[in-house]
Tab-separated table of C-alpha atoms in Angstrom:
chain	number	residue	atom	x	y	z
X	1	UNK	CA	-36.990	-24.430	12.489
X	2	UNK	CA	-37.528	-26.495	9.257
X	3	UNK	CA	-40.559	-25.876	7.077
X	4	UNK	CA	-43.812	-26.665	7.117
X	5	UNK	CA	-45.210	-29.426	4.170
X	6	UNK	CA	-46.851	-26.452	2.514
X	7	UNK	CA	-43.788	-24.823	2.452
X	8	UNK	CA	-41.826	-27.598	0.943
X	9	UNK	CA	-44.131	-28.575	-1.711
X	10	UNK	CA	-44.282	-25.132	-2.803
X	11	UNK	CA	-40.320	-24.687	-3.252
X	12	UNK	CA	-39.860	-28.213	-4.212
X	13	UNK	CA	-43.145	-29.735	-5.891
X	14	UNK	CA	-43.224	-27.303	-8.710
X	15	UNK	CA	-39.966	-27.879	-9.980
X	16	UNK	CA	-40.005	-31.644	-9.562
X	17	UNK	CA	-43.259	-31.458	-11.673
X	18	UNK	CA	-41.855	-29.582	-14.260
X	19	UNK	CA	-39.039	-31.836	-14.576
X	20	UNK	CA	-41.423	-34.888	-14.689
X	21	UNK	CA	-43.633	-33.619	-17.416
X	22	UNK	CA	-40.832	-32.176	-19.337
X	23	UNK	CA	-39.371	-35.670	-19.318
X	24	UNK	CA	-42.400	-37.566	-20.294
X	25	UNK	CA	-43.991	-35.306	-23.052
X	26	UNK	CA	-40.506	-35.459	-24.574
X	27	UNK	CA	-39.476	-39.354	-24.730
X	28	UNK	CA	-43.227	-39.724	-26.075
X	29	UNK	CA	-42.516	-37.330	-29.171
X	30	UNK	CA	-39.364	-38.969	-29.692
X	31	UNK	CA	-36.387	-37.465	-27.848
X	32	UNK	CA	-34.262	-39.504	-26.581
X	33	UNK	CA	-33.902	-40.025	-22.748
X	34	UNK	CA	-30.782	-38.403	-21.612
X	35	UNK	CA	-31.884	-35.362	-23.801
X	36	UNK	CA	-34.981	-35.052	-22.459
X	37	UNK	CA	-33.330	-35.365	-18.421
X	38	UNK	CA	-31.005	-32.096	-20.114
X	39	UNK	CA	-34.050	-30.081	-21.138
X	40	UNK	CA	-36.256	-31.115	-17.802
X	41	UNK	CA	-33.498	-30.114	-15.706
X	42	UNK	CA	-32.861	-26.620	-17.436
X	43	UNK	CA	-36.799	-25.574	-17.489
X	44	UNK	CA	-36.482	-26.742	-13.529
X	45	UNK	CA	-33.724	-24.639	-12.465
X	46	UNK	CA	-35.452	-21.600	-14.755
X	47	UNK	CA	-39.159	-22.104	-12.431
X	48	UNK	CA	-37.084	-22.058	-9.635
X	49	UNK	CA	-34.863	-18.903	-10.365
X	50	UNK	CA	-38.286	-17.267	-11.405
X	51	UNK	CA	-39.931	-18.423	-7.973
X	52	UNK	CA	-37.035	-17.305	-6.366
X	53	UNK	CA	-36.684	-13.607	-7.829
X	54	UNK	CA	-40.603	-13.095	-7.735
X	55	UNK	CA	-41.917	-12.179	-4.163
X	56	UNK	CA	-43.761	-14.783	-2.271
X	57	UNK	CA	-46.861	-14.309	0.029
X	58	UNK	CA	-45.057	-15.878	2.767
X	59	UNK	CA	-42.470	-13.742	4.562
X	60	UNK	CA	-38.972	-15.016	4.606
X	61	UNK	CA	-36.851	-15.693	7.523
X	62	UNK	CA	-35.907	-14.322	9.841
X	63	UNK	CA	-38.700	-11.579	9.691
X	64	UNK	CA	-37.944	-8.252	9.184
X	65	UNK	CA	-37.538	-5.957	12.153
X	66	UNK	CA	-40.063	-3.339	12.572
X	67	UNK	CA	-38.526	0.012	12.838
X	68	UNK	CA	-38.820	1.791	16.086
X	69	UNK	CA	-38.807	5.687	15.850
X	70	UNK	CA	-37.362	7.274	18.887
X	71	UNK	CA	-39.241	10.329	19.912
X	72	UNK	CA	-37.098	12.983	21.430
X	73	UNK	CA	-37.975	15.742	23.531
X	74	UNK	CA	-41.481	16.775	25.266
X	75	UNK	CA	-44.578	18.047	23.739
X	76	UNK	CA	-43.675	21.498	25.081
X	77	UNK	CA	-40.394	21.515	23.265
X	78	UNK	CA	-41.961	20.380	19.721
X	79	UNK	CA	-44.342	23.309	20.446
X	80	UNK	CA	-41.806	25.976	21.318
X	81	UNK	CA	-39.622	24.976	18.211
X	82	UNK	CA	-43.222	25.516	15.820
X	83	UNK	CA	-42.587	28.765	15.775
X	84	UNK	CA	-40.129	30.532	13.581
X	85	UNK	CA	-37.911	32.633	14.874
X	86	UNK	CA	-37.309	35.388	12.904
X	87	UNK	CA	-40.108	36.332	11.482
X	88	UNK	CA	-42.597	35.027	14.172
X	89	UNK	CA	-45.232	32.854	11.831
X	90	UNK	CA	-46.389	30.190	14.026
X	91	UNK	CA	-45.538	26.617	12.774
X	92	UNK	CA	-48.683	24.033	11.570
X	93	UNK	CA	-48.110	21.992	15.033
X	94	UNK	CA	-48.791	24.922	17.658
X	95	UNK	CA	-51.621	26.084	15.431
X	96	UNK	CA	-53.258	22.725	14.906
X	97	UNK	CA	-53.589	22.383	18.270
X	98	UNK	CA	-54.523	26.166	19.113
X	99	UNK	CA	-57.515	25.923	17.044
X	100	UNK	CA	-58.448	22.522	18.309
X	101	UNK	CA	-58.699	24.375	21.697
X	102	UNK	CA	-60.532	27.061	20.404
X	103	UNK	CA	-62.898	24.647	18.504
X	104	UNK	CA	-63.273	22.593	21.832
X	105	UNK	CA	-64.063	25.444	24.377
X	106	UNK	CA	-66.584	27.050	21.983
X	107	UNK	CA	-68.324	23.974	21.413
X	108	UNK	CA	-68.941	23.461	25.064
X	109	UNK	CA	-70.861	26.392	24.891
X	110	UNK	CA	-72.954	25.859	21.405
X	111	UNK	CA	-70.678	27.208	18.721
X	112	UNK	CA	-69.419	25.995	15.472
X	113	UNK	CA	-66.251	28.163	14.923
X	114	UNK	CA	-65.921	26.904	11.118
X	115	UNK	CA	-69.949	27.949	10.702
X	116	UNK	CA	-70.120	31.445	8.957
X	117	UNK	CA	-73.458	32.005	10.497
X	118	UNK	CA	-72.022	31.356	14.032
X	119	UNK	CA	-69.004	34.132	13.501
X	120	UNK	CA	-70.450	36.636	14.642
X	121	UNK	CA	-70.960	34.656	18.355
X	122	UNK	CA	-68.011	33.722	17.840
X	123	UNK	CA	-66.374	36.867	17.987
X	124	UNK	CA	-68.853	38.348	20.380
X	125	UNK	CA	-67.243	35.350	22.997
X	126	UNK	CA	-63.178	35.335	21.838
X	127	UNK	CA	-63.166	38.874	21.398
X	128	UNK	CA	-62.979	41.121	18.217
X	129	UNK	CA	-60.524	39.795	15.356
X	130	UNK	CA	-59.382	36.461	17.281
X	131	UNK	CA	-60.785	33.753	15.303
X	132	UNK	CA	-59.897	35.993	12.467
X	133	UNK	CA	-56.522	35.909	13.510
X	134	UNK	CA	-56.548	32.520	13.922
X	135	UNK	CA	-58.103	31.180	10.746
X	136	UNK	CA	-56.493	32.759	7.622
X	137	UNK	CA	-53.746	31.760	5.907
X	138	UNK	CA	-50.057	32.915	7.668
X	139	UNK	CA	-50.896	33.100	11.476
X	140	UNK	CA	-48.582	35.219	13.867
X	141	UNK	CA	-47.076	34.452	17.003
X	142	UNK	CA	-49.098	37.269	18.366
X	143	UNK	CA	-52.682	35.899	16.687
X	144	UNK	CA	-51.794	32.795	18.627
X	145	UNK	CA	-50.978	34.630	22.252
X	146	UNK	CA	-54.262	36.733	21.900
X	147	UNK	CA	-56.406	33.431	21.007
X	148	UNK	CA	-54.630	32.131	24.038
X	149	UNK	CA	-55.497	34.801	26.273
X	150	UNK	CA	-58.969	34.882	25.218
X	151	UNK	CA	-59.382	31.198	25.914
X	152	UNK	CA	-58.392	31.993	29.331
X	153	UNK	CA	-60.846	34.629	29.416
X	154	UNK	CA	-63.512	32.812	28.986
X	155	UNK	CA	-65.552	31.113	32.205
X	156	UNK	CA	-65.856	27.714	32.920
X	157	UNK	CA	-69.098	26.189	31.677
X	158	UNK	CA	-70.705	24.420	34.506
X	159	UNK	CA	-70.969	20.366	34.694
X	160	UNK	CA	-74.974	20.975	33.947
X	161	UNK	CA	-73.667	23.230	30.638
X	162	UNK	CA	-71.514	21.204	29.331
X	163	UNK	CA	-72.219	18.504	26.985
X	164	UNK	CA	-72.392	14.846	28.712
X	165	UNK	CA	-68.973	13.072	27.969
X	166	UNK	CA	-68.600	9.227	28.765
X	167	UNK	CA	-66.306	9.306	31.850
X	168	UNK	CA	-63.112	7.963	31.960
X	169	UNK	CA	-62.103	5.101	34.814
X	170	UNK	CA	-59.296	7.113	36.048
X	171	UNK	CA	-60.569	10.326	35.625
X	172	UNK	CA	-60.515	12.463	39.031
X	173	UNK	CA	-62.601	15.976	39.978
X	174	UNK	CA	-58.930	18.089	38.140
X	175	UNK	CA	-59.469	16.294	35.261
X	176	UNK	CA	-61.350	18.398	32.109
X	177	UNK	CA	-61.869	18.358	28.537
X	178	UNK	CA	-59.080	20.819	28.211
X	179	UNK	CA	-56.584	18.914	30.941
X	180	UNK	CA	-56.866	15.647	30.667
X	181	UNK	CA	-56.140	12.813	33.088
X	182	UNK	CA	-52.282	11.922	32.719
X	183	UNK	CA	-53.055	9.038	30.846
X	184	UNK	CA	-55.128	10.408	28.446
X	185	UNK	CA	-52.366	12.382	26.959
């Protein structure tokens, strides 16, 4: 594919000025011709090394290939490796999305869990010392497991209860906040 005017003019127009107005400005001071076709040329080829090393706005050719990163694995084996094995601290993914949960199912009932005036319902809901457990500094595998079991403790809010959330096109009657639609995932 051969390049565009714009193109051309831009790797060919500046150096052919140069080399014009280096030639002219120097036969009118008194150089004589062939001298002055000697220094036009050199100042040329240095514009065009310069353009050349300096990056351009437009992309070369051919364009560089995006990088694809391959994922390996399922969700549920990311999440079973967050955990350490020896000395059972679970890892930032499993307890990113942990709290997320716990943040979700709470707030379908009213609660801020990162409000310190709502800890106290908080606790009164999860269960003494789970969101505790759950938001310090080094969590345990077995702060995770009891914030797990007291999510699944808690009832499901009703459709009137919970707070009105723009439904999705392929969303079906299995389909919650908590379990989304296949797609949504």
């Amino acid at each position: 594919m051969a390049p565009g005017p714009r193109a051309f003019w831009a790797s060919v127009g500046l150096p052919l000025f140069v080399a014009i107005f280096v030639t002219i400005a120097l036969v009118l001071t008194g150089v004589e011709l062939p001298f002055a076709l000697a220094w036009a040329v050199l100042l040329s080829t240095i514009v065009i090394a310069r353009r050349a090393s300096s990056p351009s706005s437009e992309p070369g050719w051919p364009p560089a290939h995006k990088q694809v990163v391959v994922v390996r694995g399922s969700e549920v084996s990311r999440l079973a490796w967050s955990f350490a094995g020896r000395n059972g601290v679970a890892g930032p993914t499993i307890v990113r999305r942990v709290r997320n949960l716990v943040r979700r199912r709470l707030a379908h009932r009213g609660i801020d869990v990162d409000d310190p005036a709502q800890f106290a319902q908080a606790d009164a809901i999860l269960g003494d010392g789970v969101r505790a457990g759950l938001f310090h500094h080094q969590i345990m595998r077995a702060d995770i497991e009891r914030a797990l079991d007291a999510i699944e403790r808690l009832p499901r809010t009703t459709q009137s209860a919970e707070p009105s959330l723009p439904a999705h096109p392929n969303a079906d009657a299995s389909t919650t906040p908590d379990h989304p639609a296949k797609e949504d995932r």
